[in-house]
Short mmCIF file of C-alpha atoms in Angstrom, two decimals:
data_model
loop_
_atom_site.label_atom_id
_atom_site.label_comp_id
_atom_site.label_asym_id
_atom_site.label_seq_id
_atom_site.Cartn_x
_atom_site.Cartn_y
_atom_site.Cartn_z
CA MET A 75 -132.64 -102.67 -75.31
CA ARG A 76 -136.39 -103.36 -75.13
CA THR A 77 -138.16 -105.26 -77.89
CA VAL A 78 -141.41 -103.94 -79.35
CA ALA A 79 -143.79 -106.25 -81.25
CA ILE A 80 -146.46 -104.57 -83.37
CA LEU A 81 -149.37 -106.75 -84.43
CA LEU A 82 -150.46 -106.57 -88.08
CA PHE A 83 -153.61 -107.86 -89.77
CA ASN A 84 -155.50 -107.20 -92.98
CA GLU A 85 -157.28 -103.82 -93.21
CA ILE A 86 -155.18 -102.42 -90.39
CA GLU A 87 -155.07 -98.61 -90.24
CA VAL A 88 -151.66 -97.55 -91.59
CA LEU A 89 -150.86 -94.80 -89.08
CA ASP A 90 -152.05 -96.99 -86.20
CA PHE A 91 -148.97 -99.16 -86.63
CA ALA A 92 -146.62 -96.92 -88.60
CA GLY A 93 -146.81 -94.04 -86.11
CA PRO A 94 -145.71 -96.11 -83.08
CA PHE A 95 -143.19 -97.94 -85.28
CA GLU A 96 -141.58 -94.59 -86.11
CA VAL A 97 -141.56 -93.36 -82.50
CA PHE A 98 -140.02 -96.46 -80.97
CA GLY A 99 -137.79 -97.03 -83.98
CA ILE A 100 -136.02 -93.69 -83.72
CA ALA A 101 -136.12 -93.07 -79.95
CA GLY A 102 -132.53 -92.45 -78.91
CA LYS A 103 -131.12 -92.72 -82.44
CA VAL A 104 -130.61 -88.96 -82.70
CA ALA A 105 -128.01 -89.28 -79.95
CA GLY A 106 -126.68 -92.50 -81.44
CA LYS A 107 -128.14 -94.77 -78.76
CA PRO A 108 -131.29 -96.57 -79.93
CA HIS A 109 -133.39 -97.93 -77.07
CA PHE A 110 -135.86 -100.21 -78.85
CA GLN A 111 -135.77 -103.06 -81.35
CA VAL A 112 -139.07 -102.89 -83.23
CA PHE A 113 -140.59 -105.68 -85.30
CA THR A 114 -143.97 -106.63 -86.71
CA VAL A 115 -145.88 -109.88 -86.25
CA ALA A 116 -148.89 -111.32 -88.05
CA GLU A 117 -150.83 -114.54 -88.35
CA ARG A 118 -149.71 -114.72 -91.97
CA GLY A 119 -148.23 -112.47 -94.63
CA PRO A 120 -148.29 -110.37 -96.63
CA VAL A 121 -150.70 -108.02 -94.84
CA TYR A 122 -152.90 -105.65 -96.82
CA ALA A 123 -153.49 -102.50 -94.80
CA ARG A 124 -156.12 -99.84 -95.42
CA ASN A 125 -155.92 -98.04 -98.77
CA GLY A 126 -153.94 -100.85 -100.41
CA LEU A 127 -150.61 -100.72 -98.58
CA CYS A 128 -148.94 -104.15 -98.66
CA VAL A 129 -146.67 -105.02 -95.71
CA THR A 130 -144.53 -108.09 -95.08
CA PRO A 131 -144.45 -108.90 -91.34
CA THR A 132 -141.06 -109.51 -89.75
CA TYR A 133 -142.31 -112.58 -87.89
CA LEU A 134 -145.37 -114.79 -87.52
CA LEU A 135 -147.37 -115.11 -84.30
CA ASN A 136 -145.67 -118.26 -83.07
CA ASP A 137 -142.15 -117.44 -84.25
CA HIS A 138 -140.73 -114.18 -82.92
CA PRO A 139 -138.43 -112.93 -80.17
CA LYS A 140 -139.85 -112.25 -76.72
CA ALA A 141 -141.56 -108.87 -76.71
CA ASP A 142 -141.14 -106.43 -73.84
CA ILE A 143 -143.83 -104.20 -75.34
CA ILE A 144 -146.70 -105.31 -77.56
CA ILE A 145 -148.80 -102.92 -79.62
CA VAL A 146 -152.26 -103.83 -80.90
CA PRO A 147 -153.37 -101.35 -83.57
CA GLY A 148 -156.86 -100.93 -84.98
CA GLY A 149 -158.60 -100.15 -88.23
CA GLY A 150 -161.64 -101.74 -89.76
CA GLY A 151 -165.38 -101.86 -89.41
CA TYR A 152 -168.30 -103.53 -91.11
CA HIS A 153 -169.17 -103.92 -94.78
CA THR A 154 -172.65 -102.96 -95.95
CA ASP A 155 -173.73 -106.60 -95.60
CA GLY A 156 -172.63 -106.61 -91.95
CA THR A 157 -169.45 -108.63 -92.52
CA PRO A 158 -166.69 -107.45 -90.16
CA PHE A 159 -163.24 -106.51 -91.39
CA GLY A 160 -159.99 -105.41 -89.77
CA SER A 161 -160.06 -105.17 -85.99
CA ARG A 162 -163.78 -106.05 -85.91
CA ARG A 163 -162.94 -109.40 -87.52
CA GLU A 164 -159.75 -110.02 -85.57
CA MET A 165 -161.42 -109.45 -82.20
CA ASP A 166 -163.13 -112.80 -82.81
CA ASN A 167 -160.02 -114.53 -84.17
CA PRO A 168 -158.83 -117.15 -81.62
CA ALA A 169 -155.26 -117.05 -82.97
CA ILE A 170 -155.00 -113.30 -82.43
CA LEU A 171 -156.70 -113.36 -79.02
CA ASN A 172 -154.48 -116.20 -77.81
CA TRP A 173 -151.37 -114.34 -79.00
CA VAL A 174 -152.43 -111.18 -77.19
CA ARG A 175 -153.16 -113.05 -73.95
CA ARG A 176 -149.97 -115.10 -74.14
CA SER A 177 -147.78 -112.11 -74.96
CA ALA A 178 -149.37 -109.96 -72.25
CA GLU A 179 -148.36 -112.51 -69.61
CA THR A 180 -144.68 -111.68 -70.07
CA ALA A 181 -144.75 -108.17 -71.59
CA GLU A 182 -143.74 -105.14 -69.59
CA LEU A 183 -146.36 -103.05 -71.42
CA VAL A 184 -149.40 -103.76 -73.58
CA LEU A 185 -150.50 -100.87 -75.79
CA SER A 186 -153.49 -100.44 -78.08
CA VAL A 187 -154.20 -97.84 -80.72
CA CYS A 188 -157.69 -96.92 -81.90
CA THR A 189 -159.96 -99.97 -82.18
CA GLY A 190 -157.14 -102.22 -81.06
CA ALA A 191 -158.81 -101.65 -77.69
CA LEU A 192 -161.66 -103.87 -78.88
CA ILE A 193 -159.19 -106.72 -79.32
CA LEU A 194 -157.81 -106.14 -75.83
CA ALA A 195 -161.37 -106.12 -74.49
CA LYS A 196 -162.24 -109.43 -76.19
CA ALA A 197 -158.99 -110.90 -74.83
CA GLY A 198 -160.19 -109.96 -71.34
CA LEU A 199 -157.35 -107.52 -70.66
CA LEU A 200 -159.45 -104.43 -69.92
CA GLU A 201 -161.56 -105.93 -67.14
CA ALA A 202 -162.09 -103.36 -64.36
CA LEU A 203 -159.64 -100.93 -66.00
CA SER A 204 -160.08 -97.59 -67.77
CA ALA A 205 -159.66 -97.28 -71.53
CA THR A 206 -160.23 -95.19 -74.60
CA THR A 207 -160.52 -95.85 -78.34
CA HIS A 208 -161.52 -94.14 -81.58
CA TYR A 209 -164.49 -91.87 -81.01
CA MET A 210 -166.60 -93.89 -83.44
CA ALA A 211 -165.99 -97.08 -81.44
CA ILE A 212 -166.76 -95.78 -77.94
CA ASP A 213 -170.17 -97.49 -77.84
CA SER A 214 -168.70 -100.75 -79.15
CA LEU A 215 -166.04 -100.74 -76.45
CA SER A 216 -168.62 -100.03 -73.75
CA GLN A 217 -170.74 -102.96 -74.95
CA LEU A 218 -167.79 -105.35 -75.24
CA ALA A 219 -166.33 -104.40 -71.87
CA PRO A 220 -169.16 -103.38 -69.51
CA ASN A 221 -166.80 -103.49 -66.51
CA THR A 222 -164.34 -101.12 -68.18
CA THR A 223 -164.53 -97.38 -67.55
CA VAL A 224 -164.49 -95.85 -71.03
CA LEU A 225 -163.00 -92.36 -71.20
CA PRO A 226 -163.88 -90.92 -74.63
CA ALA A 227 -162.30 -87.51 -74.01
CA GLU A 228 -158.84 -88.88 -73.21
CA ARG A 229 -156.05 -89.03 -75.78
CA TYR A 230 -154.54 -92.03 -73.98
CA VAL A 231 -155.22 -93.86 -70.72
CA ASP A 232 -152.44 -95.39 -68.60
CA ASN A 233 -153.40 -98.30 -66.32
CA GLY A 234 -149.84 -99.29 -65.52
CA GLN A 235 -149.10 -102.30 -67.70
CA ILE A 236 -151.92 -101.60 -70.14
CA ILE A 237 -152.20 -98.31 -72.01
CA THR A 238 -154.86 -97.52 -74.61
CA SER A 239 -155.06 -94.59 -77.01
CA ALA A 240 -157.77 -92.89 -79.00
CA GLY A 241 -157.85 -93.02 -82.79
CA ILE A 242 -155.05 -93.17 -85.34
CA SER A 243 -152.70 -90.22 -84.65
CA ALA A 244 -153.27 -90.60 -80.90
CA GLY A 245 -151.07 -93.68 -81.10
CA ILE A 246 -148.10 -91.40 -81.78
CA ASP A 247 -148.86 -89.34 -78.68
CA MET A 248 -149.23 -92.49 -76.59
CA SER A 249 -145.94 -93.86 -77.90
CA LEU A 250 -144.11 -90.64 -77.09
CA TYR A 251 -145.69 -90.71 -73.64
CA VAL A 252 -144.40 -94.26 -73.15
CA VAL A 253 -140.91 -93.27 -74.28
CA GLY A 254 -141.02 -90.47 -71.73
CA ARG A 255 -142.30 -92.79 -69.01
CA LEU A 256 -139.58 -95.35 -69.64
CA LEU A 257 -136.62 -93.20 -70.62
CA GLY A 258 -137.40 -89.65 -69.53
CA LYS A 259 -138.98 -86.55 -70.99
CA ASP A 260 -135.78 -85.41 -72.71
CA ILE A 261 -135.64 -88.47 -74.96
CA ALA A 262 -139.38 -88.21 -75.73
CA ASP A 263 -138.98 -84.54 -76.63
CA GLU A 264 -135.91 -85.28 -78.72
CA THR A 265 -137.85 -87.96 -80.61
CA ALA A 266 -140.80 -85.64 -81.25
CA GLU A 267 -138.48 -82.86 -82.38
CA TYR A 268 -136.76 -85.16 -84.87
CA MET A 269 -140.19 -86.19 -86.19
CA GLN A 270 -141.24 -82.52 -86.23
CA TYR A 271 -144.35 -83.63 -84.36
CA ASP A 272 -146.20 -81.51 -81.81
CA TYR A 273 -147.58 -84.01 -79.38
CA TRP A 274 -150.06 -83.97 -76.51
CA LYS A 275 -148.03 -84.09 -73.29
#
């Protein structure tokens, strides 16, 4: 059974983390054979997501099981005074960047959703790769990662170990794609059917 660690931080977009959590959490359960153990990690808790949702992380950054798959969600922007929040703040947080780099060294897969790609870019993980992100953050990603080929029209981009997705709901499609890549199309389709979700294949 693979382990999946989903990063949480304040002002995170709810569906960015909850969508992949649902996909990996139920993959295989319909047939009675779950394939993933999913948990959340954060620098500290509780985490206050967008629109006031309060979440208690399962583990902290330096105290969690080894993760076979890590997911870096997005969400955030800039206040009217220019102060960054959410992913825009965390992409300059040494604790978060060090965790991403350290975890990526041993993870089978590194996934980002939405502006989580900005965090991967600041961690140096998108160098000379292709990537996508939320359509409103395409320019930011291009500026942060000038040696990355940004593909704004793609729902998700697979580089092998590192896979990025476009905004919010695209994280569900990416997660189903990963389930299919790892376990086969039948299990991905079964998961989507249980969720009653029509995904981009």
